[in-house]
mmCIF file of C-alpha atoms and ligand atoms in Angstrom:
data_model
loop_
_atom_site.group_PDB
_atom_site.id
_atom_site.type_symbol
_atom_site.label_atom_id
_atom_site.label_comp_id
_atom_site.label_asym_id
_atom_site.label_seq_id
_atom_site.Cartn_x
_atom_site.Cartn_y
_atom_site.Cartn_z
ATOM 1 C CA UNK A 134 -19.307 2.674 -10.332
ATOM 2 C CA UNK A 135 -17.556 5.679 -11.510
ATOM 3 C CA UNK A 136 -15.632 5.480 -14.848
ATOM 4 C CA UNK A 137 -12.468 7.591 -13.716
ATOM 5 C CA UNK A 138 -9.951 4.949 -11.897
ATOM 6 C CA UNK A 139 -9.977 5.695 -8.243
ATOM 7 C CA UNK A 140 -6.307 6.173 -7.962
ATOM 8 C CA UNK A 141 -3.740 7.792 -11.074
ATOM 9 C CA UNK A 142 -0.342 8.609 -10.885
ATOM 10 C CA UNK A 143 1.362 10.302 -13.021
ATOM 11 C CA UNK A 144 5.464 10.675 -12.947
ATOM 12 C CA UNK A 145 5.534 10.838 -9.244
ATOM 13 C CA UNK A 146 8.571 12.040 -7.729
ATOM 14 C CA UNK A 147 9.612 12.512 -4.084
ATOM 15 C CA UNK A 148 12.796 13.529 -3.539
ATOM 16 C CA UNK A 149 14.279 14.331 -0.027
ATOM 17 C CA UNK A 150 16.864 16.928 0.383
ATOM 18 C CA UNK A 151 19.865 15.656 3.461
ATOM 19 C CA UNK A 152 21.984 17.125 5.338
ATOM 20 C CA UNK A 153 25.075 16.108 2.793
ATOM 21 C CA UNK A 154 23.690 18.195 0.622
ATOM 22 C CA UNK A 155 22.357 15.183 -1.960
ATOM 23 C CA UNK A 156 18.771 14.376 -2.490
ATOM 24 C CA UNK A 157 17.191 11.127 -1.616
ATOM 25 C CA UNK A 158 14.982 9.816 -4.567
ATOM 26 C CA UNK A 159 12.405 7.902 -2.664
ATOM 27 C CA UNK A 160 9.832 7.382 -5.285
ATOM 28 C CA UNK A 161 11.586 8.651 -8.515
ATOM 29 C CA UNK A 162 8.811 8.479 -11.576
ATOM 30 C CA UNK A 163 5.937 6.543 -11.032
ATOM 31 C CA UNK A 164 2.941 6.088 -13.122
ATOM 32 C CA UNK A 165 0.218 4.118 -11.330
ATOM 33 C CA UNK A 166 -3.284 3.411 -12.428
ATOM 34 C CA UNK A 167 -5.615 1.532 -9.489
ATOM 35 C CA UNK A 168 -9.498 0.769 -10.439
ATOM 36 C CA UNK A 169 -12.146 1.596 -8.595
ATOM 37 C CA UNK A 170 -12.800 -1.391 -6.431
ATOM 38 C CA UNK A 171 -9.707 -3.045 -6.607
ATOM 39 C CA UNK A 172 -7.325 -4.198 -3.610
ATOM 40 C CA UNK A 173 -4.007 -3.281 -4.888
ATOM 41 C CA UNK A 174 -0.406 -4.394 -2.751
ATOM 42 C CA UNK A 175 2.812 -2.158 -2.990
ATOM 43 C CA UNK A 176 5.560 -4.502 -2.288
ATOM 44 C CA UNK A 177 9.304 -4.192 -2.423
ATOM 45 C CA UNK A 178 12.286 -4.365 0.335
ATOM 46 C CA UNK A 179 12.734 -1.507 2.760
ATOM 47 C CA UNK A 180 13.266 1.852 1.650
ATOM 48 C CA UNK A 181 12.376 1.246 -2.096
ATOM 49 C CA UNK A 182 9.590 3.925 -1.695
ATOM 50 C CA UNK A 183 6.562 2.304 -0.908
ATOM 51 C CA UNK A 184 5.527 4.040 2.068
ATOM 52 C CA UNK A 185 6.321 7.679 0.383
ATOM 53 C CA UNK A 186 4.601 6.756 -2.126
ATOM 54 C CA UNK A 187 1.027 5.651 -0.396
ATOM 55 C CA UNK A 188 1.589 8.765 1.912
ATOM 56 C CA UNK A 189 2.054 10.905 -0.928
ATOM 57 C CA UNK A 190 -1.330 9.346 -2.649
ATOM 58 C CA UNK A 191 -3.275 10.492 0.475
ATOM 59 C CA UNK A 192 -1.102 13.597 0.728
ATOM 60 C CA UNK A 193 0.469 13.444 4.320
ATOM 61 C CA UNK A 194 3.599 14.027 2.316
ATOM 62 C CA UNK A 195 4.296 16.189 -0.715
ATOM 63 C CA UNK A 196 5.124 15.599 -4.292
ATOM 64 C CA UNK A 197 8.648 17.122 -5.521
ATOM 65 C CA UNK A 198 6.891 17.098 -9.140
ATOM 66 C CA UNK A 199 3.886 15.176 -10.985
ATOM 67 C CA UNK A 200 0.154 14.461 -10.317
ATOM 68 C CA UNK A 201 -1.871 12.315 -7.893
ATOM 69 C CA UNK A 202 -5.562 11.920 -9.508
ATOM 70 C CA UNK A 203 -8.112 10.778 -7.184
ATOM 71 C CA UNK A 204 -11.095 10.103 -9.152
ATOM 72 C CA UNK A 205 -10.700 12.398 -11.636
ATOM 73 C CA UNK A 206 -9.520 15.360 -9.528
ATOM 74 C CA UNK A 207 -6.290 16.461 -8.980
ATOM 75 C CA UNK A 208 -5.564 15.259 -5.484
ATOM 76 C CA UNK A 209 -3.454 18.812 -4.477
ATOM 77 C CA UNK A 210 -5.754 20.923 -5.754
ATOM 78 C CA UNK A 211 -8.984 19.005 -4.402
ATOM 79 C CA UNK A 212 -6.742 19.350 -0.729
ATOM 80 C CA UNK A 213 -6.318 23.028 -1.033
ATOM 81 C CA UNK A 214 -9.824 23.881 -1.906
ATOM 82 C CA UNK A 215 -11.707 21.246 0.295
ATOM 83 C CA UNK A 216 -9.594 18.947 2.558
ATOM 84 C CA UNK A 217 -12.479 17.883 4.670
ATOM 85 C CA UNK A 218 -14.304 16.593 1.163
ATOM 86 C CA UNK A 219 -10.959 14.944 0.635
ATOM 87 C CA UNK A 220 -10.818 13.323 4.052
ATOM 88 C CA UNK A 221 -14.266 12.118 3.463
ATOM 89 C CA UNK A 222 -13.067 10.348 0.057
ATOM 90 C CA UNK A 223 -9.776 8.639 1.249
ATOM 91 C CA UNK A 224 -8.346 7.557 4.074
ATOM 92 C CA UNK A 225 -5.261 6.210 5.485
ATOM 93 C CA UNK A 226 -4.457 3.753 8.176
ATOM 94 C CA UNK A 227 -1.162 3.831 9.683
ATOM 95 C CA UNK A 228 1.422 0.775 10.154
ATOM 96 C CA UNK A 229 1.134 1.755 14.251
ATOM 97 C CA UNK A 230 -2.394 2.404 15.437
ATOM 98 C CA UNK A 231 -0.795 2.936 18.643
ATOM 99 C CA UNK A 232 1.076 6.159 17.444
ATOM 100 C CA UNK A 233 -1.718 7.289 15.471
ATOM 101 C CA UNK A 234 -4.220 7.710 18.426
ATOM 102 C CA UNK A 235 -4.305 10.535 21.288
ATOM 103 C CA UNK A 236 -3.094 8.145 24.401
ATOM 104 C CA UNK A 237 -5.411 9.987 26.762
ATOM 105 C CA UNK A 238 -8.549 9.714 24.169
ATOM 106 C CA UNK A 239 -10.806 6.485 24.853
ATOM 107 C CA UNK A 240 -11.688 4.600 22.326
ATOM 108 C CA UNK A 241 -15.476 6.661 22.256
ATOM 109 C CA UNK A 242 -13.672 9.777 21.987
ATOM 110 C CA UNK A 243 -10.915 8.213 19.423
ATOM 111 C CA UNK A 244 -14.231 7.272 17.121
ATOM 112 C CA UNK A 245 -16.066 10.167 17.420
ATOM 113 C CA UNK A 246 -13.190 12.742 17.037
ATOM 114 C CA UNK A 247 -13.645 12.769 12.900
ATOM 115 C CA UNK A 248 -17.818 12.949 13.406
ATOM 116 C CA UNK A 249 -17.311 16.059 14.768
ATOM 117 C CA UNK A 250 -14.582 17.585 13.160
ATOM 118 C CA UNK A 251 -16.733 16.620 10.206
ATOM 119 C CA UNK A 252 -20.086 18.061 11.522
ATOM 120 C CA UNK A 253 -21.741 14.775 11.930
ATOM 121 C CA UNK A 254 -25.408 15.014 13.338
ATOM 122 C CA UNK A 255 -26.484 15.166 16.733
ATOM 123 C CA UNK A 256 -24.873 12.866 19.909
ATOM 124 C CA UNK A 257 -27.398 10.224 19.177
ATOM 125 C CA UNK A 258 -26.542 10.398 15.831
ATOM 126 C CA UNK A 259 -22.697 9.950 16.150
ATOM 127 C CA UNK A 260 -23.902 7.570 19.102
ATOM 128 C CA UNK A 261 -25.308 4.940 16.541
ATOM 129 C CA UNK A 262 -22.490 5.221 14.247
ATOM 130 C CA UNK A 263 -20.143 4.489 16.418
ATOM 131 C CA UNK A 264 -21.894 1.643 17.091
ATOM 132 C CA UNK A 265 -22.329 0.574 13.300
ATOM 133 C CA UNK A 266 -18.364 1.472 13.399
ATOM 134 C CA UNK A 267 -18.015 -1.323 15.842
ATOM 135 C CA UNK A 268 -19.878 -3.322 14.264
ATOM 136 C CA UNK A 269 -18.252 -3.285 10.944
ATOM 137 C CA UNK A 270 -14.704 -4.198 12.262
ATOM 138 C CA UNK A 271 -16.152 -7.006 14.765
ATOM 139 C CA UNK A 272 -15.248 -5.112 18.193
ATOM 140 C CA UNK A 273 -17.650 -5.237 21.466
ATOM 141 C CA UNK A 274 -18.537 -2.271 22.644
ATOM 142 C CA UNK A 275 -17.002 -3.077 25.723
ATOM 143 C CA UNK A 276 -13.412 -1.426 24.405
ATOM 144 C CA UNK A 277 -15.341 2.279 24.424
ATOM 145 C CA UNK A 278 -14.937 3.260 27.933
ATOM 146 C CA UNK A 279 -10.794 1.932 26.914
ATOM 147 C CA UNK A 280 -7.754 3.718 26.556
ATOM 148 C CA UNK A 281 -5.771 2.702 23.424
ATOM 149 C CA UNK A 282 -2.596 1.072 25.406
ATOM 150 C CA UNK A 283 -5.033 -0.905 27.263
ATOM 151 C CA UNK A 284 -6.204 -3.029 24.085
ATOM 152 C CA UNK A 285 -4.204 -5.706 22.277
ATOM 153 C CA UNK A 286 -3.109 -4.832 18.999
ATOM 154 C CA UNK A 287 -5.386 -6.489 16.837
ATOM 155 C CA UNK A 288 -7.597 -4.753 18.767
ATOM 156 C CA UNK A 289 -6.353 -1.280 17.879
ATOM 157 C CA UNK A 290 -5.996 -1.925 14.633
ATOM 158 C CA UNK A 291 -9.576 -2.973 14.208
ATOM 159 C CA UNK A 292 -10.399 0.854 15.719
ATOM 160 C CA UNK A 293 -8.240 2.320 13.540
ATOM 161 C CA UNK A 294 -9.713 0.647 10.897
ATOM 162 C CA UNK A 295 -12.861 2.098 12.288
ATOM 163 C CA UNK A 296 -11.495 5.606 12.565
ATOM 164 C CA UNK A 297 -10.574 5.548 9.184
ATOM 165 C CA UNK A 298 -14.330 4.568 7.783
ATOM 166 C CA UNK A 299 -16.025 6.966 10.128
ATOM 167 C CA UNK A 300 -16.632 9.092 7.083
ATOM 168 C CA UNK A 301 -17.602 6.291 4.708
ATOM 169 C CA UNK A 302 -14.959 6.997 2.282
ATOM 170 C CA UNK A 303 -14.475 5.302 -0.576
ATOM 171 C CA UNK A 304 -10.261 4.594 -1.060
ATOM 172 C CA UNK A 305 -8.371 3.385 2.022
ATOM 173 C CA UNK A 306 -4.139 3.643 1.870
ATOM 174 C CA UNK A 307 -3.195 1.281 4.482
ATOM 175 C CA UNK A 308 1.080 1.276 5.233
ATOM 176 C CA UNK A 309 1.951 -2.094 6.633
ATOM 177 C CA UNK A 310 -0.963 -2.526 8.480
ATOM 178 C CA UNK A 311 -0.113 -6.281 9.828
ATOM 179 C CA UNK A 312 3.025 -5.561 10.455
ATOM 180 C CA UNK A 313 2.832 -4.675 14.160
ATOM 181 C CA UNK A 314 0.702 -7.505 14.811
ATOM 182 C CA UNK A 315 1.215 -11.099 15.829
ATOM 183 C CA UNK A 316 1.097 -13.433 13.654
ATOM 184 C CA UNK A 317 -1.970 -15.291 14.904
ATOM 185 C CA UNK A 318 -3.495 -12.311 14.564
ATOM 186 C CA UNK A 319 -2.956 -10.701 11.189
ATOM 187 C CA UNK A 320 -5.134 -13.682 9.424
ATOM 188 C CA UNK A 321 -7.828 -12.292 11.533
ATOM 189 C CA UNK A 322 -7.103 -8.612 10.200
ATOM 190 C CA UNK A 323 -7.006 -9.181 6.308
ATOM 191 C CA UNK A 324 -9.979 -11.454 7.017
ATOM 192 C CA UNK A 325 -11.328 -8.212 8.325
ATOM 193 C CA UNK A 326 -10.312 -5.996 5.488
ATOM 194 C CA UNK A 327 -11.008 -8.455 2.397
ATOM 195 C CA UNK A 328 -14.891 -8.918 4.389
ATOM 196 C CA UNK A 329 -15.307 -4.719 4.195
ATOM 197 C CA UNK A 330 -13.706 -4.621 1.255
ATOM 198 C CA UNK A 331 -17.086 -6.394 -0.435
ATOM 199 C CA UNK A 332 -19.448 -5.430 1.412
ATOM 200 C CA UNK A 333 -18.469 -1.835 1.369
ATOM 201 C CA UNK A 334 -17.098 -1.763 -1.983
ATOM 202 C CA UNK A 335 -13.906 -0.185 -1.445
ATOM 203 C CA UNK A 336 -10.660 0.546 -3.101
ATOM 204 C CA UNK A 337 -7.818 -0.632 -0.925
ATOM 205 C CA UNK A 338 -4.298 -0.220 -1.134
ATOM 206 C CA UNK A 339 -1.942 -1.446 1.065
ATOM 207 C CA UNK A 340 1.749 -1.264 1.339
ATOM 208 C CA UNK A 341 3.108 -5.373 2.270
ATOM 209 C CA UNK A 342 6.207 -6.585 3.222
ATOM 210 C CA UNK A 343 4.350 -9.454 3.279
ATOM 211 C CA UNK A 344 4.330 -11.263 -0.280
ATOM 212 C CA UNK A 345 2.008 -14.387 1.244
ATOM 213 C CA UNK A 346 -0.871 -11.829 2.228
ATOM 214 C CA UNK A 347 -0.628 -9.793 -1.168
ATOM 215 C CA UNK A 348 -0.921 -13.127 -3.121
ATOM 216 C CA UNK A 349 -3.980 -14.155 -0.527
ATOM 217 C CA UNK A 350 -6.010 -10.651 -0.607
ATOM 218 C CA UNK A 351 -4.873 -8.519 -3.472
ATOM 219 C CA UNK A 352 -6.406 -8.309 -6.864
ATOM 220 C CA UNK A 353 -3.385 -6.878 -8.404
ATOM 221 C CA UNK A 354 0.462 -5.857 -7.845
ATOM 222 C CA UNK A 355 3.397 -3.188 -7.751
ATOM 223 C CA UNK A 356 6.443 -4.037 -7.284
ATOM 224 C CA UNK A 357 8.995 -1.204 -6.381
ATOM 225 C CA UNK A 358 12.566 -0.908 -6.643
ATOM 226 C CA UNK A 359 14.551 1.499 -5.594
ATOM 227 C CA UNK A 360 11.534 4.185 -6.445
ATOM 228 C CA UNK A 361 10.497 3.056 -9.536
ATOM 229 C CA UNK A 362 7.889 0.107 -10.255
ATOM 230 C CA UNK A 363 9.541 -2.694 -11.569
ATOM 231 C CA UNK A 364 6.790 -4.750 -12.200
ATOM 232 C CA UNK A 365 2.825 -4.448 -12.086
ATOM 233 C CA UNK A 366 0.090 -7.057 -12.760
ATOM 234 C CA UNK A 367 -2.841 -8.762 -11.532
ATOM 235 C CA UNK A 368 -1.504 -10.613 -8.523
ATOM 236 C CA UNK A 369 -1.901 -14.179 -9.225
ATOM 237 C CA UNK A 370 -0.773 -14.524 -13.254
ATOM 238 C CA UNK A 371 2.322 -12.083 -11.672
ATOM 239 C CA UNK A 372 2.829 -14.420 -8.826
ATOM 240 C CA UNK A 373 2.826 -17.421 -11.374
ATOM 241 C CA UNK A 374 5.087 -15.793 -13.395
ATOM 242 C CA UNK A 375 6.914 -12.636 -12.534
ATOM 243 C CA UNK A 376 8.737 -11.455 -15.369
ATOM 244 C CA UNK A 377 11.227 -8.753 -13.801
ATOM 245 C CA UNK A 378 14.297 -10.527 -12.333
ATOM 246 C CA UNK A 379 13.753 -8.434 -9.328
ATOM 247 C CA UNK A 380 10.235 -10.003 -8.714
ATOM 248 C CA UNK A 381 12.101 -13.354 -9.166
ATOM 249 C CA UNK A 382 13.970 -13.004 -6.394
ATOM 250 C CA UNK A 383 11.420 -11.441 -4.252
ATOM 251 C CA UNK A 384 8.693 -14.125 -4.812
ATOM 252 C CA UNK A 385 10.892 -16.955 -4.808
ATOM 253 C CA UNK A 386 10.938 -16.482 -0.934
ATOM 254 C CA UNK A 387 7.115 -16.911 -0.632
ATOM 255 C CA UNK A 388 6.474 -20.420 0.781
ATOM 256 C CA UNK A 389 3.696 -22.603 -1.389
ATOM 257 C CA UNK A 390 0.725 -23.584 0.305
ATOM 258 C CA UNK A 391 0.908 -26.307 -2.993
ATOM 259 C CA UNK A 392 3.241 -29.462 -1.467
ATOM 260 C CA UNK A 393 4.783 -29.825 -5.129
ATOM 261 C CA UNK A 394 5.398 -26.288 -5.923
ATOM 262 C CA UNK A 395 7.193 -26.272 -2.335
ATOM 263 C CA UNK A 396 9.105 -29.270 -2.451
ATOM 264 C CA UNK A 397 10.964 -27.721 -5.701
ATOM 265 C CA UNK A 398 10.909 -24.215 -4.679
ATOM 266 C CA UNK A 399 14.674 -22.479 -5.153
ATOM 267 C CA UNK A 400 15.135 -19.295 -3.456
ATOM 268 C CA UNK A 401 17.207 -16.948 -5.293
ATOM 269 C CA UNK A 402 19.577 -14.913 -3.267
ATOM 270 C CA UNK A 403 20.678 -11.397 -4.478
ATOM 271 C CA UNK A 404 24.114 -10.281 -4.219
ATOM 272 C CA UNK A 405 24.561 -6.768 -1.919
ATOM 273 C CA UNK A 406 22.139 -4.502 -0.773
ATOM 274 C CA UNK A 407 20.158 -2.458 -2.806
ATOM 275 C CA UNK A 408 21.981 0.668 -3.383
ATOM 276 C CA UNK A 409 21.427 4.154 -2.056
ATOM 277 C CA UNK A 410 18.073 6.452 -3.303
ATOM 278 C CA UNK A 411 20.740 9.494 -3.514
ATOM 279 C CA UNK A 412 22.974 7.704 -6.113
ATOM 280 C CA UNK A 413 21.105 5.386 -8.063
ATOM 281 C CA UNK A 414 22.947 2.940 -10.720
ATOM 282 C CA UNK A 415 22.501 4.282 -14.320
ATOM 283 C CA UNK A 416 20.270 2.206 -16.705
ATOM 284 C CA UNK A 417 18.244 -0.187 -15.292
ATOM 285 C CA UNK A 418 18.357 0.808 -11.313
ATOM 286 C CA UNK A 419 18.473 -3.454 -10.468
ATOM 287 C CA UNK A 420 21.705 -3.998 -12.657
ATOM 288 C CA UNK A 421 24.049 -4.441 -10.012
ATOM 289 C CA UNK A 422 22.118 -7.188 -8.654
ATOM 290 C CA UNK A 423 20.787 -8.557 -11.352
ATOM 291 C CA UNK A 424 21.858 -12.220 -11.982
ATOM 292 C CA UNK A 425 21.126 -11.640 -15.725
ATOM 293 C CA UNK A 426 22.186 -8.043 -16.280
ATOM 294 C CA UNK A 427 24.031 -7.463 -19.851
ATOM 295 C CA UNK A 428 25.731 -4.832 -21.482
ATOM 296 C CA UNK A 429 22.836 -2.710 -22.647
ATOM 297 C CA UNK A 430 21.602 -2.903 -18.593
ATOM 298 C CA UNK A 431 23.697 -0.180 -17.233
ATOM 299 C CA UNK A 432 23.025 2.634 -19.712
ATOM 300 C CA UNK A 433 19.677 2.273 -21.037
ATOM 301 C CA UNK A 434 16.548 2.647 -18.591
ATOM 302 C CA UNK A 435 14.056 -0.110 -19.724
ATOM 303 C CA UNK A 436 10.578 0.684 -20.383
ATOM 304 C CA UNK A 437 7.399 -0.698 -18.903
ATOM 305 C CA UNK A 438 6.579 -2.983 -21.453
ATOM 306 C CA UNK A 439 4.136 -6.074 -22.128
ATOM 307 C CA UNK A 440 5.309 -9.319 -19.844
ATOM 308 C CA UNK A 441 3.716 -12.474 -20.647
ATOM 309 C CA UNK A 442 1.464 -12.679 -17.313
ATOM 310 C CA UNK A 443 -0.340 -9.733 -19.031
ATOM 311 C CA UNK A 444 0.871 -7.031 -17.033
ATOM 312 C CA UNK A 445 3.937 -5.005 -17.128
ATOM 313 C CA UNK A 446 7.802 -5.312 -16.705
ATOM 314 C CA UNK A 447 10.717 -2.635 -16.501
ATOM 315 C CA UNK A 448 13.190 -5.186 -18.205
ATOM 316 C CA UNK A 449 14.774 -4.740 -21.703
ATOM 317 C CA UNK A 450 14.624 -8.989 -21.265
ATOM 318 C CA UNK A 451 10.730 -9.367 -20.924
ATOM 319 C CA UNK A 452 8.422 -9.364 -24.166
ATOM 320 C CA UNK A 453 5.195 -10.315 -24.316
ATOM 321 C CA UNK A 454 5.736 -13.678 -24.800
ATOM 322 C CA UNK A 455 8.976 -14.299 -22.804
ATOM 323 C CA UNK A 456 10.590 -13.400 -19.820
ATOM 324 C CA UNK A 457 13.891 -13.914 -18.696
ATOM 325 C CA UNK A 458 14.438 -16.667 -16.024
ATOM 326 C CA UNK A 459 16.588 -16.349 -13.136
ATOM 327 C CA UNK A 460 18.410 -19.620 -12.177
HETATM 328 FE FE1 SF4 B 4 18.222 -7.280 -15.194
HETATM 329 FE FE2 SF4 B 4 18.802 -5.843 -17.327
HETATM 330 FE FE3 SF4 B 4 16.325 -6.667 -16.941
HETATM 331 FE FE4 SF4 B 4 17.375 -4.754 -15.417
HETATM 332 S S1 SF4 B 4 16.968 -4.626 -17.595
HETATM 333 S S2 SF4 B 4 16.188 -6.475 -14.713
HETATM 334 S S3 SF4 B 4 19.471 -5.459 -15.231
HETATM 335 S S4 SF4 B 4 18.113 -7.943 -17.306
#
């Protein structure tokens, strides 16, 4: 295992210029560390950044200023000199396989399209990994002769997942993978990617709306607001105890599979919408709809700093040993 984590950030920022002249701030300073062989979720409502950010990581979008790392080399850099070395490393797998395939490619064609754009061996060659692909995400070979609009979607999502480790690489970025899926399917699909997960030994990241899969699949957490992280820890001591009042709210929507834990459960409901990436609120960026917001709230931006499940908070309320509680 390599010592350099497989994913840094460093003071990410992605701003969008509009048409109104005023620049969306869709991921606004992030610093990010992800292990190698870790399966890390992004969560956070819609349009708090999550998406720019993974698609920044794997650079299908570009960075307005700071650094992606991916192990040890700067990702921009690494893409200019060698993409196809960089394609080989990480991959991503978009939230609508359907819309990342060619339509008129079948599914043979959709799987070997990277083996040759990478120079991979002879027919027979690219033959038998196709097969190995199939293998790997559970699919017959029966689908090969198939158009994509002619499978379901868990099935296109398992060849996407194929596509994407055609190269073996070693990081996937997955946006909202489940989220096109039916619901008595997407069990079937993190089953999938927590089973290649081990055997392959990959880092995985995957942007979740989703807070019941995260806690099920991922080793540890970001949660984003507004396009900064608000809180990060390993998932289940975060889950237990989120220390940002933002992650109160969030995970206090997440049913309990424990009948005592449910029966008690409170949901907290925010007031308003979250408010708009070109204007941000000064200070902390929650304070408007933060049930325990104070003076100091709207003019100083809190830290990162030490929350009591071990990991981190942007709160000036959370210490190491205390966190405040939304009622
Ligand atoms: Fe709420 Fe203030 Fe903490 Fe922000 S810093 S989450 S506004 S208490």
């Amino acid at each position: 295992m390599s010592e350099k984590p497989a994913i840094e950030v460093k003071d990410l920022k992605v701003h969008f210029a509009t048409r109104a002249g005023t620049s969306v701030r869709a991921v606004d300073g992030i610093d990010l560390v992800i292990p190698n062989g870790s399966f890390h979720g992004i969560v956070g409502e819609s349009g708090c950044g999550k998406t720019t950010l993974a698609r920044t990581i794997v650079g299908l979008q570009k960075e307005t200023a700071g650094q992606v790392v991916i192990g040890g080399r700067d990702r921009a850099e690494w893409m200019k000199s060698d993409r196809k070395s960089f394609s080989r490393k990480v991959q991503f797998v978009f939230q609508d396989p359907l819309g990342s395939m060619s339509r008129r490619q079948n599914i043979y064609q959709t799987l070997e399209e990277p083996l040759l754009i990478h120079g991979f061996g002879s027919a027979e060659k690219r033959r038998n990994r196709i097969q190995e692909l199939l293998d790997l995400v559970a699919l017959s070979s029966t689908v090969l002769d198939r158009l994509p609009r002619s499978l379901s979607g868990g099935q296109r999502q398992r060849v996407s997942i194929a596509r994407a480790l055609a190269l073996n690489p070693s990081i996937l970025v997955c946006d909202e993978p489940l989220s096109a899926l039916d619901v008595s399917i997407r069990a079937q699909i993190v089953n999938l990617f927590t089973s290649l997960q081990k055997r392959l030994g990959l880092t995985i990241v995957i942007v979740a709306h989703d807070l019941a899969v995260v806690r099920e699949v991922c080793s540890d957490v970001t949660v984003m607001y507004l396009g900064r992280v608000a809180e990060e820890g390993i998932t289940r001591p975060l889950f237990r105890e989120p220390a940002h009042p933002y992650s109160q709210a969030l995970l206090s929507a997440v049913p309990s599979a424990n009948p005592l834990i449910e029966t008690t459960r409170k949901r907290i409901i925010l007031p308003g919408d979250p408010p708009s990436p070109s204007n941000p609120p000064s200070g902390c960026r929650f304070h408007t709809r933060c049930p325990v917001a104070f003076e100091k709230c709207g003019a100083e931006v809190p830290s990162l700093r030490e929350a009591p499940h071990g990991g981190k908070a942007a709160c000036h309320l959370a210490t190491s040993n205390k966190r405040p509680i939304v009622d």
